[in-house]
Amino acid sequence: MFCLMSLMRPRTYVELGTHYGASFFAVCQAIEEYKIDCFPVAIDLWVGDKHAGYYQEDVYSTFKWIHQNKYSGVGSALRKDFSEAAQDFEAKSIDLIHIDGLHTYEAVKNDYETWLPKVTENGVLLFHDTAVRERGFGVWELWDEIKDKHASFNFTHTHGLGIIALGRADTNPIVALLEIINSSKGSMESFDNFFKLIGERVTGESLAKNELERNQEKFRTLSIFRSLARHARSFLNSR
């Protein structure tokens, strides 16, 4: 997301399906670090669905707390149905949109057809979970239908992420980049693997941090037990 934000420098970013806000806050961070004049909007009902699972109000409360305390003044959140929220945006007003709502074929196709007219002529669309082919996920089906209509690239690692870039190479830098990447199988594999390695490193560092925290908690617990054992032995010896 950082790479895309730095290359595009979009004026408007819309995210359909935000949950805790991992990708949305990555955009907010990129806006601040790269000083991008961009207004990001998170759109979600924050109740979940049959694919993400249904959840309680604490998910939205957590998102809201992070937004207010970490990225105050950066963008906004709309707690609306996607179709309802689309009425708040003019035609060709969105530079970058991330579609990550309900993942059935019918739902994602409706999101695509509803929001495509809202995207600028040189805009970019992201589709999450293009690699998932179970539990009724149908993003991959829509992806197969639209990937050849525009410049595109599909990251195959983890759950998959499809990129569609509108316009021409001389007006959209992402189209130009994708044309270079798609020029050979080798460059496509290298591009995919590059971001796969970055993702694995970030995930690995996160897992290592969590493991360290768990071990530190174990050490603290063990220290308490040892202290109690010493006191117990001291008490027994004194009797």
Short mmCIF file of C-alpha atoms in Angstrom, two decimals, residues 10-198:
data_model
loop_
_atom_site.label_atom_id
_atom_site.label_comp_id
_atom_site.label_asym_id
_atom_site.label_seq_id
_atom_site.Cartn_x
_atom_site.Cartn_y
_atom_site.Cartn_z
CA PRO A 10 -4.09 9.91 -4.93
CA ARG A 11 -6.38 12.74 -3.92
CA THR A 12 -9.14 10.42 -2.71
CA TYR A 13 -8.93 6.90 -1.28
CA VAL A 14 -12.03 4.84 -0.50
CA GLU A 15 -12.04 1.54 1.34
CA LEU A 16 -15.07 -0.74 1.19
CA GLY A 17 -14.81 -3.01 4.20
CA THR A 18 -12.42 -1.87 6.90
CA HIS A 19 -12.81 -4.07 10.01
CA TYR A 20 -10.08 -3.00 12.48
CA GLY A 21 -8.51 -0.73 9.85
CA ALA A 22 -5.14 -2.35 9.06
CA SER A 23 -5.01 -1.26 5.41
CA PHE A 24 -6.86 2.00 6.06
CA PHE A 25 -4.38 3.08 8.71
CA ALA A 26 -1.50 2.07 6.43
CA VAL A 27 -2.91 4.60 3.95
CA CYS A 28 -3.23 7.21 6.70
CA GLN A 29 0.39 6.61 7.70
CA ALA A 30 1.55 6.90 4.07
CA ILE A 31 -0.37 10.17 3.71
CA GLU A 32 1.44 11.61 6.71
CA GLU A 33 4.91 10.26 5.89
CA TYR A 34 4.84 11.15 2.18
CA LYS A 35 2.88 14.38 2.75
CA ILE A 36 0.20 13.38 0.23
CA ASP A 37 -2.78 15.67 -0.25
CA CYS A 38 -5.28 12.82 0.00
CA PHE A 39 -8.60 12.34 1.78
CA PRO A 40 -9.15 8.69 2.80
CA VAL A 41 -12.62 7.36 3.59
CA ALA A 42 -13.37 4.09 5.36
CA ILE A 43 -16.81 2.63 4.64
CA ASP A 44 -18.24 -0.22 6.67
CA LEU A 45 -21.24 -1.15 8.79
CA TRP A 46 -18.82 -2.68 11.31
CA VAL A 47 -21.06 -5.64 12.04
CA GLY A 48 -19.25 -8.29 9.98
CA ASP A 49 -20.60 -10.79 7.45
CA LYS A 50 -20.65 -14.51 6.80
CA HIS A 51 -17.08 -14.48 5.48
CA ALA A 52 -15.39 -12.12 7.93
CA GLY A 53 -17.57 -13.38 10.77
CA TYR A 54 -20.05 -11.32 12.73
CA TYR A 55 -18.69 -9.23 15.58
CA GLN A 56 -19.64 -6.87 18.36
CA GLU A 57 -19.37 -3.10 18.77
CA ASP A 58 -15.84 -3.36 20.18
CA VAL A 59 -14.40 -3.69 16.65
CA TYR A 60 -15.77 -0.32 15.59
CA SER A 61 -14.82 1.18 18.97
CA THR A 62 -11.22 0.02 18.47
CA PHE A 63 -11.11 1.41 14.92
CA LYS A 64 -12.58 4.73 16.09
CA TRP A 65 -10.12 5.00 18.99
CA ILE A 66 -7.09 4.41 16.73
CA HIS A 67 -8.39 6.88 14.15
CA GLN A 68 -9.01 9.60 16.71
CA ASN A 69 -5.81 9.08 18.67
CA LYS A 70 -3.31 8.17 15.95
CA TYR A 71 -4.61 9.85 12.79
CA SER A 72 -6.86 12.64 13.99
CA GLY A 73 -7.83 14.89 11.10
CA VAL A 74 -6.82 12.36 8.44
CA GLY A 75 -9.90 11.30 6.47
CA SER A 76 -13.20 10.05 7.82
CA ALA A 77 -15.35 6.96 8.34
CA LEU A 78 -18.85 6.32 7.00
CA ARG A 79 -20.90 3.72 8.83
CA LYS A 80 -23.11 2.87 5.90
CA ASP A 81 -24.04 0.15 3.46
CA PHE A 82 -21.78 0.32 0.38
CA SER A 83 -24.64 1.05 -2.03
CA GLU A 84 -25.97 3.80 0.21
CA ALA A 85 -22.52 5.32 0.66
CA ALA A 86 -21.97 5.40 -3.12
CA GLN A 87 -24.59 8.14 -3.33
CA ASP A 88 -22.24 10.41 -1.35
CA PHE A 89 -19.61 10.37 -4.12
CA GLU A 90 -19.72 12.09 -7.48
CA ALA A 91 -18.83 10.35 -10.72
CA LYS A 92 -15.08 10.10 -11.41
CA SER A 93 -14.12 11.45 -7.97
CA ILE A 94 -12.12 8.55 -6.51
CA ASP A 95 -8.49 7.92 -7.45
CA LEU A 96 -7.92 4.72 -5.47
CA ILE A 97 -10.53 2.27 -4.16
CA HIS A 98 -10.03 -0.92 -2.17
CA ILE A 99 -12.92 -3.40 -2.45
CA ASP A 100 -12.92 -5.76 0.53
CA GLY A 101 -16.54 -6.33 1.56
CA LEU A 102 -18.63 -9.50 1.35
CA HIS A 103 -16.72 -11.87 -0.92
CA THR A 104 -19.46 -13.73 -2.78
CA TYR A 105 -19.36 -13.34 -6.55
CA GLU A 106 -22.68 -11.48 -6.56
CA ALA A 107 -21.64 -9.07 -3.80
CA VAL A 108 -18.23 -8.16 -5.17
CA LYS A 109 -19.62 -7.79 -8.70
CA ASN A 110 -22.25 -5.40 -7.36
CA ASP A 111 -19.57 -3.42 -5.52
CA TYR A 112 -17.47 -3.25 -8.70
CA GLU A 113 -20.32 -2.16 -10.95
CA THR A 114 -21.65 0.34 -8.40
CA TRP A 115 -18.33 2.02 -7.68
CA LEU A 116 -16.51 1.83 -11.04
CA PRO A 117 -18.31 4.97 -12.33
CA LYS A 118 -17.04 6.79 -9.23
CA VAL A 119 -13.40 6.10 -10.14
CA THR A 120 -11.36 8.65 -12.10
CA GLU A 121 -10.15 7.95 -15.64
CA ASN A 122 -6.67 7.19 -14.31
CA GLY A 123 -7.85 5.52 -11.13
CA VAL A 124 -6.85 2.22 -9.53
CA LEU A 125 -9.03 -0.52 -8.04
CA LEU A 126 -7.86 -3.12 -5.54
CA PHE A 127 -9.63 -6.45 -4.97
CA HIS A 128 -8.78 -8.40 -1.83
CA ASP A 129 -8.93 -12.22 -1.55
CA THR A 130 -8.52 -13.06 -5.24
CA ALA A 131 -6.75 -16.30 -4.30
CA VAL A 132 -9.44 -17.72 -2.01
CA ARG A 133 -11.59 -20.43 -3.62
CA GLU A 134 -13.52 -21.85 -0.70
CA ARG A 135 -16.47 -21.05 1.59
CA GLY A 136 -18.37 -19.34 -1.21
CA PHE A 137 -15.69 -16.76 -2.01
CA GLY A 138 -16.15 -15.48 -5.54
CA VAL A 139 -13.70 -12.60 -5.95
CA TRP A 140 -11.55 -14.84 -8.16
CA GLU A 141 -14.48 -15.33 -10.54
CA LEU A 142 -15.01 -11.61 -11.01
CA TRP A 143 -11.26 -11.14 -11.34
CA ASP A 144 -11.13 -13.64 -14.21
CA GLU A 145 -13.87 -11.66 -15.96
CA ILE A 146 -12.30 -8.20 -15.70
CA LYS A 147 -8.53 -8.68 -15.49
CA ASP A 148 -7.99 -8.46 -19.27
CA LYS A 149 -10.14 -5.36 -19.76
CA HIS A 150 -7.53 -3.06 -18.20
CA ALA A 151 -3.91 -3.11 -17.09
CA SER A 152 -3.83 -5.54 -14.18
CA PHE A 153 -1.73 -7.64 -11.85
CA ASN A 154 -2.70 -10.28 -9.32
CA PHE A 155 -0.57 -10.93 -6.25
CA THR A 156 -0.92 -14.67 -5.66
CA HIS A 157 0.54 -15.00 -2.16
CA THR A 158 -1.54 -15.22 1.04
CA HIS A 159 -5.18 -14.43 0.18
CA GLY A 160 -4.40 -12.66 -3.09
CA LEU A 161 -4.72 -9.02 -4.14
CA GLY A 162 -5.77 -7.89 -7.59
CA ILE A 163 -4.85 -4.49 -9.05
CA ILE A 164 -6.75 -2.88 -11.92
CA ALA A 165 -5.35 0.37 -13.36
CA LEU A 166 -7.48 2.50 -15.65
CA GLY A 167 -6.30 4.81 -18.40
CA ARG A 168 -3.12 4.74 -20.49
CA ALA A 169 0.57 4.40 -19.69
CA ASP A 170 1.25 8.03 -20.63
CA THR A 171 -1.34 9.33 -18.14
CA ASN A 172 -1.31 6.73 -15.36
CA PRO A 173 2.06 5.68 -13.84
CA ILE A 174 0.52 2.49 -12.45
CA VAL A 175 -0.52 1.41 -15.96
CA ALA A 176 3.04 2.05 -17.14
CA LEU A 177 4.43 0.03 -14.23
CA LEU A 178 2.07 -2.90 -14.82
CA GLU A 179 2.91 -2.99 -18.52
CA ILE A 180 6.60 -3.35 -17.65
CA ILE A 181 5.90 -6.02 -15.04
CA ASN A 182 3.63 -8.01 -17.35
CA SER A 183 6.16 -7.90 -20.20
CA SER A 184 7.67 -11.22 -19.12
CA LYS A 185 6.90 -14.14 -16.85
CA GLY A 186 10.16 -13.56 -15.00
CA SER A 187 9.37 -9.96 -14.11
CA MET A 188 5.87 -10.97 -12.99
CA GLU A 189 7.25 -13.64 -10.67
CA SER A 190 9.95 -11.30 -9.33
CA PHE A 191 7.41 -8.57 -8.59
CA ASP A 192 5.09 -11.01 -6.84
CA ASN A 193 7.92 -12.58 -4.82
CA PHE A 194 9.35 -9.20 -3.82
CA PHE A 195 6.16 -8.17 -2.05
CA LYS A 196 5.66 -11.70 -0.73
CA LEU A 197 9.03 -11.47 1.03
CA ILE A 198 8.18 -8.04 2.44
#
